[in-house]
Amino acid sequence: MKKLLFVLGTVLLSNTVLFSQTAFAANQAAELKNKLARLYSYQASFQQTVVDAKNQPVQEQGEGVLTLKQPSQFRFETLSPEPNLFIGDGKTLWHYNELLEQVSLYDAKKEVNRTPFVLLTSNDASLWAQYEVSGEGQQFIITPKDKDNPVRQLVLTFAGTGLSHMAVLDNNGQKTDFEFLAIQNNINIDSSLFKFEVPAGVEVDDLRNK
């Protein structure tokens, strides 16, 4: 009888711990959702560093500008060490490589499902269900449930309303850190920033239906 009671007690304790962990994760996800919902627009310059799995620099420090606007609009522009531009309007994702004089077009919904970046400007429950959220205080750790996701982990750190730091760890162990500067929260941002006009002479690779 004592052994049976011990087993039952262990099972109950394990279930209680599991329930507590699940509830905590749900609370963290809800808190992050609330923070992002209050951030209907965001713009900041950033300094970017990239290191490999051995913490060795992969490239020289980069600089650029990140702009977000609810719902599902973003503009990620790297100015150095080489120019690169990603723009999403919720339907189409453009990637413009200025040095190669090439722009690639993707179906935004297909692409954003593969990265937790989409959570920054989306409250879509079906997307949030694909990720686990943990963390403490002003820092949140987003982990894809799909092990085939190229992003292993996304860490967001807030200072008040705005995003102050972001770190991306990929499946190869490469880590990219973004330190945000000159932060502007909830300002008026023209939606034209989230549209891309293809420059003359630039090669277009339309992958939206592939």
Coordinates of N, CA and C in Angstrom, one line a residue:
M1 N 0.8 -1.2 0.0 CA 0.0 0.0 0.0 C 0.9 1.3 0.0
K2 N 1.9 1.2 0.8 CA 2.8 2.4 0.9 C 3.5 2.7 -0.5
K3 N 3.9 1.6 -1.1 CA 4.5 1.7 -2.4 C 3.5 2.3 -3.4
L4 N 2.3 1.8 -3.4 CA 1.2 2.4 -4.3 C 1.0 3.8 -4.1
L5 N 0.9 4.2 -2.8 CA 0.7 5.6 -2.4 C 1.9 6.5 -2.9
F6 N 3.1 5.9 -2.8 CA 4.3 6.6 -3.3 C 4.3 6.9 -4.8
V7 N 3.9 5.8 -5.5 CA 3.8 5.9 -7.0 C 2.8 7.0 -7.4
L8 N 1.6 6.9 -6.7 CA 0.5 7.8 -7.0 C 0.9 9.3 -6.7
G9 N 1.6 9.4 -5.6 CA 2.1 10.7 -5.2 C 3.1 11.3 -6.2
T10 N 4.0 10.4 -6.7 CA 5.0 10.8 -7.7 C 4.3 11.3 -9.0
V11 N 3.3 10.5 -9.4 CA 2.6 10.8 -10.6 C 1.9 12.2 -10.5
L12 N 1.2 12.4 -9.4 CA 0.5 13.6 -9.1 C 1.5 14.8 -9.1
L13 N 2.6 14.6 -8.4 CA 3.6 15.7 -8.4 C 4.2 16.0 -9.8
S14 N 4.4 15.0 -10.6 CA 4.9 15.2 -11.9 C 3.9 16.0 -12.7
N15 N 2.6 15.6 -12.6 CA 1.6 16.3 -13.4 C 1.4 17.7 -12.9
T16 N 1.6 17.9 -11.6 CA 1.5 19.3 -11.1 C 2.6 20.2 -11.6
V17 N 3.8 19.6 -11.7 CA 5.0 20.4 -12.2 C 4.8 20.7 -13.7
L18 N 4.3 19.6 -14.4 CA 4.1 19.8 -15.9 C 3.0 20.9 -16.1
F19 N 1.9 20.9 -15.3 CA 0.9 21.9 -15.4 C 1.4 23.2 -15.1
S20 N 2.2 23.4 -14.1 CA 2.8 24.6 -13.7 C 3.7 25.2 -14.8
Q21 N 4.5 24.3 -15.4 CA 5.4 24.7 -16.5 C 4.6 25.2 -17.7
T22 N 3.5 24.5 -18.0 CA 2.7 24.8 -19.2 C 2.0 26.1 -18.9
A23 N 1.5 26.3 -17.7 CA 0.8 27.6 -17.3 C 1.7 28.7 -17.4
F24 N 3.0 28.5 -16.9 CA 4.0 29.6 -16.9 C 4.3 30.0 -18.4
A25 N 4.5 29.0 -19.3 CA 4.8 29.3 -20.7 C 3.6 30.0 -21.3
A26 N 2.4 29.6 -21.0 CA 1.2 30.3 -21.5 C 1.2 31.8 -21.1
N27 N 1.5 32.0 -19.8 CA 1.6 33.4 -19.3 C 2.7 34.2 -19.9
Q28 N 3.8 33.6 -20.2 CA 4.9 34.3 -20.8 C 4.5 34.7 -22.3
A29 N 3.9 33.8 -23.0 CA 3.4 34.0 -24.3 C 2.4 35.2 -24.3
A30 N 1.5 35.1 -23.4 CA 0.4 36.2 -23.3 C 1.1 37.5 -23.0
E31 N 2.1 37.5 -22.1 CA 2.7 38.8 -21.7 C 3.5 39.4 -22.9
L32 N 4.1 38.5 -23.7 CA 4.8 39.0 -24.9 C 3.9 39.5 -25.9
K33 N 2.7 38.8 -26.1 CA 1.7 39.2 -27.1 C 1.2 40.6 -26.7
N34 N 1.0 40.8 -25.4 CA 0.5 42.1 -24.9 C 1.5 43.2 -25.2
K35 N 2.8 42.9 -25.0 CA 3.8 43.9 -25.2 C 3.9 44.3 -26.7
L36 N 3.8 43.3 -27.6 CA 3.9 43.5 -29.0 C 2.6 44.2 -29.5
A37 N 1.5 43.9 -28.9 CA 0.2 44.5 -29.3 C 0.2 46.0 -29.0
R38 N 1.0 46.4 -28.0 CA 1.1 47.9 -27.6 C 2.1 48.6 -28.5
L39 N 2.9 47.8 -29.2 CA 3.9 48.4 -30.1 C 3.4 48.3 -31.5
Y40 N 2.5 49.3 -31.9 CA 1.9 49.2 -33.2 C 2.8 49.7 -34.3
S41 N 3.9 50.4 -33.9 CA 4.9 50.8 -34.9 C 6.2 50.9 -34.2
Y42 N 7.3 50.7 -34.9 CA 8.6 50.8 -34.3 C 9.7 51.0 -35.4
Q43 N 10.6 51.9 -35.0 CA 11.8 52.1 -35.9 C 13.0 52.4 -35.1
A44 N 14.1 51.8 -35.5 CA 15.4 52.0 -34.8 C 16.5 51.6 -35.7
S45 N 17.7 52.2 -35.5 CA 18.9 51.8 -36.2 C 19.5 50.7 -35.4
F46 N 20.4 49.9 -36.0 CA 20.9 48.8 -35.2 C 22.4 48.6 -35.6
Q47 N 23.1 48.0 -34.6 CA 24.5 47.5 -34.8 C 24.4 46.0 -34.7
Q48 N 25.0 45.3 -35.7 CA 24.8 43.9 -35.8 C 26.2 43.2 -35.7
T49 N 26.3 42.1 -34.9 CA 27.5 41.3 -34.8 C 27.1 39.9 -35.0
V50 N 27.9 39.1 -35.7 CA 27.7 37.7 -36.1 C 28.9 36.9 -35.6
V51 N 28.6 35.8 -34.8 CA 29.7 34.9 -34.4 C 29.3 33.5 -34.7
D52 N 30.3 32.6 -34.9 CA 30.0 31.2 -35.1 C 29.8 30.4 -33.8
A53 N 29.6 29.1 -33.9 CA 29.4 28.3 -32.8 C 30.5 28.3 -31.8
K54 N 31.7 28.7 -32.2 CA 32.9 28.9 -31.3 C 33.1 30.3 -30.9
N55 N 32.1 31.1 -31.1 CA 32.1 32.5 -30.7 C 33.2 33.3 -31.4
Q56 N 33.5 32.9 -32.6 CA 34.4 33.6 -33.5 C 33.7 34.5 -34.5
P57 N 34.1 35.7 -34.7 CA 33.4 36.6 -35.6 C 33.3 36.0 -37.0
V58 N 32.1 36.1 -37.6 CA 31.9 35.6 -39.0 C 32.0 36.8 -40.0
Q59 N 31.7 38.0 -39.6 CA 31.9 39.1 -40.5 C 32.1 40.4 -39.6
E60 N 32.5 41.5 -40.3 CA 32.7 42.7 -39.6 C 31.3 43.2 -39.1
Q61 N 31.4 44.1 -38.1 CA 30.1 44.6 -37.5 C 29.3 45.3 -38.6
G62 N 28.0 45.1 -38.6 CA 27.1 45.7 -39.5 C 26.3 46.8 -38.9
E63 N 25.6 47.5 -39.8 CA 24.7 48.6 -39.3 C 23.5 48.6 -40.3
G64 N 22.4 49.1 -39.7 CA 21.2 49.1 -40.6 C 20.0 49.8 -39.8
V65 N 18.8 49.6 -40.4 CA 17.6 50.1 -39.8 C 16.5 49.1 -39.9
L66 N 15.8 49.0 -38.8 CA 14.6 48.1 -38.7 C 13.4 48.9 -38.5
T67 N 12.3 48.6 -39.3 CA 11.1 49.3 -39.2 C 9.9 48.3 -39.2
L68 N 9.0 48.4 -38.2 CA 7.9 47.5 -38.0 C 6.6 48.3 -38.0
K69 N 5.5 47.7 -38.5 CA 4.2 48.3 -38.4 C 3.2 47.2 -38.4
Q70 N 2.2 47.3 -37.4 CA 1.1 46.4 -37.4 C 0.1 46.7 -38.5
P71 N -0.5 45.6 -39.1 CA -0.1 44.2 -39.0 C 0.8 43.7 -40.1
S72 N 1.8 42.9 -39.7 CA 2.6 42.1 -40.6 C 3.4 42.9 -41.6
Q73 N 3.8 44.1 -41.3 CA 4.7 44.9 -42.1 C 6.0 45.1 -41.5
F74 N 7.1 44.9 -42.3 CA 8.4 45.1 -41.8 C 9.4 45.5 -42.9
R75 N 10.4 46.2 -42.5 CA 11.5 46.7 -43.4 C 12.8 46.5 -42.7
F76 N 13.6 45.6 -43.2 CA 14.9 45.3 -42.5 C 16.0 45.7 -43.5
E77 N 16.7 46.7 -43.3 CA 17.7 47.2 -44.2 C 19.1 47.2 -43.6
T78 N 20.0 46.4 -44.2 CA 21.4 46.4 -43.8 C 22.2 47.4 -44.7
L79 N 22.9 48.3 -44.1 CA 23.7 49.3 -44.8 C 25.1 48.9 -45.0
S80 N 25.7 48.2 -44.0 CA 27.0 47.8 -44.0 C 27.1 46.4 -43.2
P81 N 28.0 45.5 -43.5 CA 29.2 45.7 -44.4 C 28.8 45.7 -45.9
E82 N 27.6 45.3 -46.2 CA 27.1 45.3 -47.6 C 25.6 45.6 -47.6
P83 N 25.1 46.3 -48.6 CA 23.7 46.6 -48.6 C 22.8 45.4 -48.9
N84 N 21.7 45.3 -48.1 CA 20.8 44.2 -48.2 C 19.4 44.8 -47.7
L85 N 18.3 44.4 -48.4 CA 17.0 44.9 -48.0 C 16.0 43.8 -48.1
F86 N 15.3 43.7 -47.0 CA 14.1 42.8 -46.9 C 12.9 43.6 -46.5
I87 N 11.8 43.4 -47.3 CA 10.6 44.2 -47.1 C 9.4 43.2 -47.1
G88 N 8.5 43.3 -46.2 CA 7.3 42.4 -46.2 C 6.1 43.3 -45.9
D89 N 5.0 43.0 -46.7 CA 3.8 43.8 -46.5 C 2.6 42.8 -46.1
G90 N 3.0 41.6 -45.7 CA 2.0 40.6 -45.3 C 1.6 39.7 -46.4
K91 N 1.8 40.1 -47.6 CA 1.5 39.3 -48.8 C 2.7 38.9 -49.6
T92 N 3.6 39.9 -49.8 CA 4.8 39.6 -50.6 C 6.1 39.9 -49.7
L93 N 7.1 39.1 -49.9 CA 8.4 39.4 -49.2 C 9.4 39.7 -50.3
W94 N 10.0 40.8 -50.3 CA 11.1 41.2 -51.3 C 12.4 41.1 -50.6
H95 N 13.4 40.5 -51.3 CA 14.8 40.5 -50.9 C 15.6 41.1 -52.0
Y96 N 16.2 42.3 -51.8 CA 16.9 43.0 -52.8 C 18.4 43.0 -52.4
N97 N 19.2 42.4 -53.3 CA 20.6 42.3 -53.1 C 21.2 43.4 -54.1
E98 N 21.6 44.5 -53.6 CA 22.0 45.6 -54.5 C 23.3 45.3 -55.2
L99 N 24.2 44.6 -54.6 CA 25.5 44.3 -55.2 C 25.3 43.3 -56.4
L100 N 24.4 42.4 -56.2 CA 24.1 41.4 -57.3 C 23.1 41.9 -58.3
E101 N 22.5 43.1 -58.0 CA 21.5 43.7 -58.8 C 20.4 42.6 -59.1
Q102 N 19.9 42.1 -58.0 CA 18.8 41.0 -58.1 C 17.8 41.2 -57.0
V103 N 16.5 41.0 -57.3 CA 15.5 41.0 -56.3 C 14.7 39.7 -56.4
S104 N 14.5 39.1 -55.2 CA 13.7 37.9 -55.2 C 12.4 38.1 -54.5
L105 N 11.3 37.6 -55.0 CA 10.0 37.8 -54.5 C 9.5 36.4 -53.9
Y106 N 8.9 36.5 -52.7 CA 8.4 35.3 -52.0 C 7.0 35.5 -51.5
D107 N 6.3 34.4 -51.4 CA 5.0 34.4 -50.8 C 5.2 34.6 -49.3
A108 N 4.8 35.8 -48.7 CA 5.1 36.1 -47.3 C 4.6 35.1 -46.3
K109 N 3.4 34.6 -46.6 CA 2.8 33.7 -45.6 C 3.5 32.4 -45.5
K110 N 4.0 31.9 -46.7 CA 4.8 30.7 -46.7 C 6.1 30.9 -46.0
E111 N 6.8 32.0 -46.2 CA 8.1 32.2 -45.6 C 8.1 32.5 -44.2
V112 N 7.1 33.4 -43.7 CA 7.1 33.8 -42.3 C 6.8 32.6 -41.4
N113 N 6.1 31.6 -41.9 CA 5.8 30.5 -41.0 C 7.1 29.7 -40.6
R114 N 8.2 30.0 -41.3 CA 9.4 29.3 -41.0 C 10.3 30.1 -40.1
T115 N 9.9 31.3 -39.6 CA 10.7 32.1 -38.7 C 9.9 32.8 -37.6
P116 N 10.4 32.8 -36.4 CA 9.7 33.5 -35.4 C 9.6 35.0 -35.5
F117 N 10.3 35.6 -36.5 CA 10.2 37.1 -36.7 C 8.8 37.5 -37.0
V118 N 8.0 36.7 -37.5 CA 6.6 37.0 -37.9 C 5.8 37.4 -36.6
L119 N 6.2 36.9 -35.5 CA 5.5 37.2 -34.2 C 5.6 38.6 -33.8
L120 N 6.6 39.3 -34.3 CA 6.8 40.7 -34.0 C 5.6 41.6 -34.4
T121 N 5.0 41.2 -35.5 CA 3.9 42.0 -36.1 C 2.6 41.2 -36.3
S122 N 2.4 40.1 -35.6 CA 1.3 39.3 -35.9 C 0.7 38.8 -34.6
N123 N -0.7 38.8 -34.5 CA -1.3 38.1 -33.3 C -2.1 36.9 -33.8
D124 N -1.7 36.3 -34.9 CA -2.3 35.1 -35.5 C -2.1 33.9 -34.6
A125 N -3.2 33.4 -34.0 CA -3.0 32.3 -33.0 C -2.4 31.1 -33.6
S126 N -2.7 30.8 -34.9 CA -2.1 29.6 -35.5 C -0.6 29.7 -35.7
L127 N -0.1 30.9 -35.8 CA 1.4 31.1 -35.9 C 2.0 31.0 -34.5
W128 N 1.4 31.6 -33.5 CA 1.9 31.6 -32.2 C 1.9 30.1 -31.6
A129 N 1.0 29.3 -32.1 CA 0.9 27.9 -31.6 C 2.1 27.1 -32.1
Q130 N 2.9 27.6 -33.1 CA 4.1 26.9 -33.6 C 5.3 27.2 -32.8
Y131 N 5.2 28.0 -31.7 CA 6.4 28.4 -30.9 C 6.1 28.3 -29.5
E132 N 7.2 28.1 -28.7 CA 7.1 28.1 -27.2 C 7.8 29.4 -26.8
V133 N 7.2 30.0 -25.7 CA 7.8 31.3 -25.2 C 8.1 31.1 -23.7
S134 N 9.4 31.4 -23.4 CA 9.8 31.4 -22.0 C 10.5 32.7 -21.7
G135 N 11.1 32.8 -20.5 CA 11.8 34.1 -20.2 C 11.5 34.6 -18.8
E136 N 12.0 35.8 -18.6 CA 11.8 36.4 -17.3 C 12.0 37.9 -17.4
G137 N 11.1 38.7 -16.7 CA 11.2 40.1 -16.8 C 11.0 40.7 -18.2
Q138 N 12.0 41.4 -18.7 CA 11.9 42.1 -19.9 C 12.5 41.2 -21.1
Q139 N 12.9 40.0 -20.8 CA 13.5 39.2 -21.8 C 12.6 38.0 -22.1
F140 N 12.4 37.7 -23.4 CA 11.6 36.6 -23.8 C 12.4 35.7 -24.8
I141 N 12.3 34.4 -24.6 CA 12.9 33.4 -25.5 C 11.9 32.7 -26.3
I142 N 12.0 32.8 -27.6 CA 11.0 32.1 -28.5 C 11.7 30.9 -29.2
T143 N 11.1 29.8 -29.0 CA 11.7 28.5 -29.6 C 10.7 27.8 -30.5
P144 N 11.1 27.6 -31.8 CA 10.1 26.9 -32.7 C 9.9 25.4 -32.2
K145 N 8.7 25.0 -32.3 CA 8.4 23.6 -32.0 C 8.9 22.6 -33.1
D146 N 8.9 23.2 -34.3 CA 9.4 22.4 -35.5 C 10.9 22.3 -35.5
K147 N 11.5 21.1 -35.3 CA 12.9 21.0 -35.2 C 13.6 21.3 -36.5
D148 N 12.8 21.3 -37.6 CA 13.4 21.6 -38.9 C 13.5 23.1 -39.2
N149 N 13.0 23.9 -38.3 CA 13.0 25.4 -38.5 C 14.5 25.8 -38.5
P150 N 14.9 26.7 -39.4 CA 16.3 27.1 -39.5 C 16.7 27.9 -38.3
V151 N 15.8 28.5 -37.6 CA 16.1 29.3 -36.4 C 15.9 28.4 -35.2
R152 N 16.9 28.3 -34.4 CA 16.8 27.5 -33.1 C 16.2 28.3 -32.0
Q153 N 16.5 29.6 -32.0 CA 16.0 30.4 -30.9 C 16.1 31.9 -31.2
L154 N 15.0 32.6 -30.8 CA 15.0 34.1 -30.9 C 14.8 34.7 -29.5
V155 N 15.7 35.6 -29.2 CA 15.6 36.2 -27.9 C 15.3 37.7 -28.0
L156 N 14.3 38.2 -27.4 CA 13.9 39.6 -27.5 C 14.0 40.2 -26.1
T157 N 14.6 41.4 -26.1 CA 14.8 42.1 -24.8 C 14.2 43.5 -25.0
F158 N 13.3 43.8 -24.1 CA 12.6 45.1 -24.1 C 13.2 46.1 -23.1
A159 N 13.0 47.4 -23.4 CA 13.3 48.4 -22.5 C 12.1 49.3 -22.5
G160 N 11.2 49.1 -21.5 CA 9.9 49.8 -21.5 C 9.0 49.2 -22.6
T161 N 8.5 50.1 -23.5 CA 7.6 49.7 -24.5 C 8.4 49.0 -25.7
G162 N 9.6 49.6 -26.0 CA 10.3 49.2 -27.2 C 11.3 48.1 -27.1
L163 N 11.7 47.6 -28.2 CA 12.6 46.5 -28.3 C 14.0 47.1 -28.3
S164 N 14.9 46.6 -27.3 CA 16.2 47.1 -27.2 C 17.3 46.2 -27.7
H165 N 17.0 44.9 -27.8 CA 18.0 44.0 -28.2 C 17.4 42.7 -28.8
M166 N 18.0 42.1 -29.8 CA 17.5 40.9 -30.4 C 18.6 40.0 -30.7
A167 N 18.5 38.7 -30.4 CA 19.5 37.7 -30.7 C 18.9 36.5 -31.4
V168 N 19.5 36.1 -32.5 CA 19.0 35.0 -33.3 C 20.1 33.9 -33.3
L169 N 19.7 32.7 -32.9 CA 20.6 31.5 -33.0 C 20.1 30.6 -34.0
D170 N 20.9 30.2 -35.0 CA 20.4 29.3 -36.0 C 20.8 27.9 -35.7
N171 N 20.4 26.9 -36.6 CA 20.7 25.5 -36.3 C 22.1 25.1 -36.5
N172 N 23.0 26.0 -37.1 CA 24.4 25.8 -37.2 C 25.2 26.3 -36.0
G173 N 24.5 26.9 -35.1 CA 25.2 27.5 -33.9 C 25.6 28.9 -34.1
Q174 N 25.3 29.5 -35.3 CA 25.7 30.9 -35.6 C 24.7 31.8 -34.9
K175 N 25.3 32.8 -34.2 CA 24.5 33.7 -33.4 C 24.6 35.2 -34.0
T176 N 23.5 35.8 -34.2 CA 23.5 37.2 -34.7 C 22.8 38.1 -33.6
D177 N 23.5 39.1 -33.2 CA 23.0 40.0 -32.2 C 22.7 41.4 -32.8
F178 N 21.6 41.9 -32.4 CA 21.2 43.3 -32.9 C 21.0 44.2 -31.7
E179 N 21.8 45.2 -31.6 CA 21.7 46.2 -30.6 C 21.0 47.4 -31.2
F180 N 19.8 47.8 -30.7 CA 19.0 48.8 -31.3 C 19.3 50.2 -30.6
L181 N 19.4 51.2 -31.5 CA 19.7 52.6 -31.1 C 18.7 53.5 -31.7
A182 N 18.6 54.7 -31.1 CA 17.7 55.8 -31.7 C 16.3 55.2 -31.9
I183 N 15.8 54.6 -30.8 CA 14.5 53.9 -30.9 C 13.3 54.8 -30.9
Q184 N 12.4 54.6 -31.8 CA 11.2 55.4 -31.8 C 10.0 54.4 -31.8
N185 N 9.1 54.5 -30.8 CA 8.0 53.7 -30.6 C 6.7 54.4 -31.0
N186 N 5.8 53.7 -31.7 CA 4.5 54.1 -31.9 C 4.4 55.5 -32.6
I187 N 5.2 55.6 -33.7 CA 5.3 56.9 -34.5 C 4.5 56.6 -35.8
N188 N 4.1 57.7 -36.5 CA 3.5 57.5 -37.8 C 4.5 57.1 -38.8
I189 N 4.2 56.0 -39.5 CA 5.1 55.4 -40.5 C 4.3 55.2 -41.8
D190 N 4.8 55.8 -42.9 CA 4.1 55.7 -44.1 C 4.1 54.3 -44.7
S191 N 3.0 53.7 -45.1 CA 3.0 52.3 -45.6 C 3.8 52.1 -46.8
S192 N 4.1 53.2 -47.5 CA 4.9 53.1 -48.7 C 6.3 52.5 -48.4
L193 N 6.7 52.6 -47.2 CA 8.0 52.0 -46.8 C 8.1 50.5 -47.0
F194 N 6.9 49.9 -47.0 CA 6.7 48.5 -47.0 C 6.4 48.0 -48.4
K195 N 6.6 48.8 -49.4 CA 6.4 48.4 -50.8 C 7.8 48.6 -51.5
F196 N 8.0 47.7 -52.5 CA 9.3 47.8 -53.2 C 9.1 48.0 -54.7
E197 N 9.8 49.1 -55.2 CA 9.8 49.4 -56.6 C 11.1 48.8 -57.2
V198 N 11.0 47.9 -58.1 CA 12.2 47.3 -58.7 C 12.9 48.3 -59.6
P199 N 14.2 48.6 -59.2 CA 15.0 49.5 -60.0 C 15.2 49.0 -61.5
A200 N 15.4 49.9 -62.4 CA 15.6 49.6 -63.8 C 16.9 48.7 -63.9
G201 N 16.8 47.7 -64.7 CA 18.0 46.9 -65.0 C 18.2 45.8 -64.0
V202 N 17.4 45.7 -62.9 CA 17.6 44.7 -61.9 C 16.9 43.4 -62.2
E203 N 17.6 42.3 -62.1 CA 17.0 41.0 -62.4 C 15.9 40.6 -61.3
V204 N 14.8 40.1 -61.8 CA 13.7 39.7 -60.9 C 13.5 38.2 -60.9
D205 N 13.5 37.6 -59.7 CA 13.3 36.2 -59.5 C 12.0 36.0 -58.7
D206 N 10.9 35.7 -59.4 CA 9.6 35.6 -58.7 C 9.4 34.2 -58.3
L207 N 9.5 33.9 -57.0 CA 9.3 32.6 -56.4 C 8.0 32.4 -55.6
R208 N 7.1 33.3 -55.8 CA 5.9 33.2 -55.0 C 5.0 32.0 -55.3
N209 N 5.1 31.5 -56.5 CA 4.2 30.3 -56.8 C 5.0 29.0 -56.9
K210 N 6.2 29.0 -56.3 CA 7.1 27.8 -56.4 C 7.2 27.2 -55.0

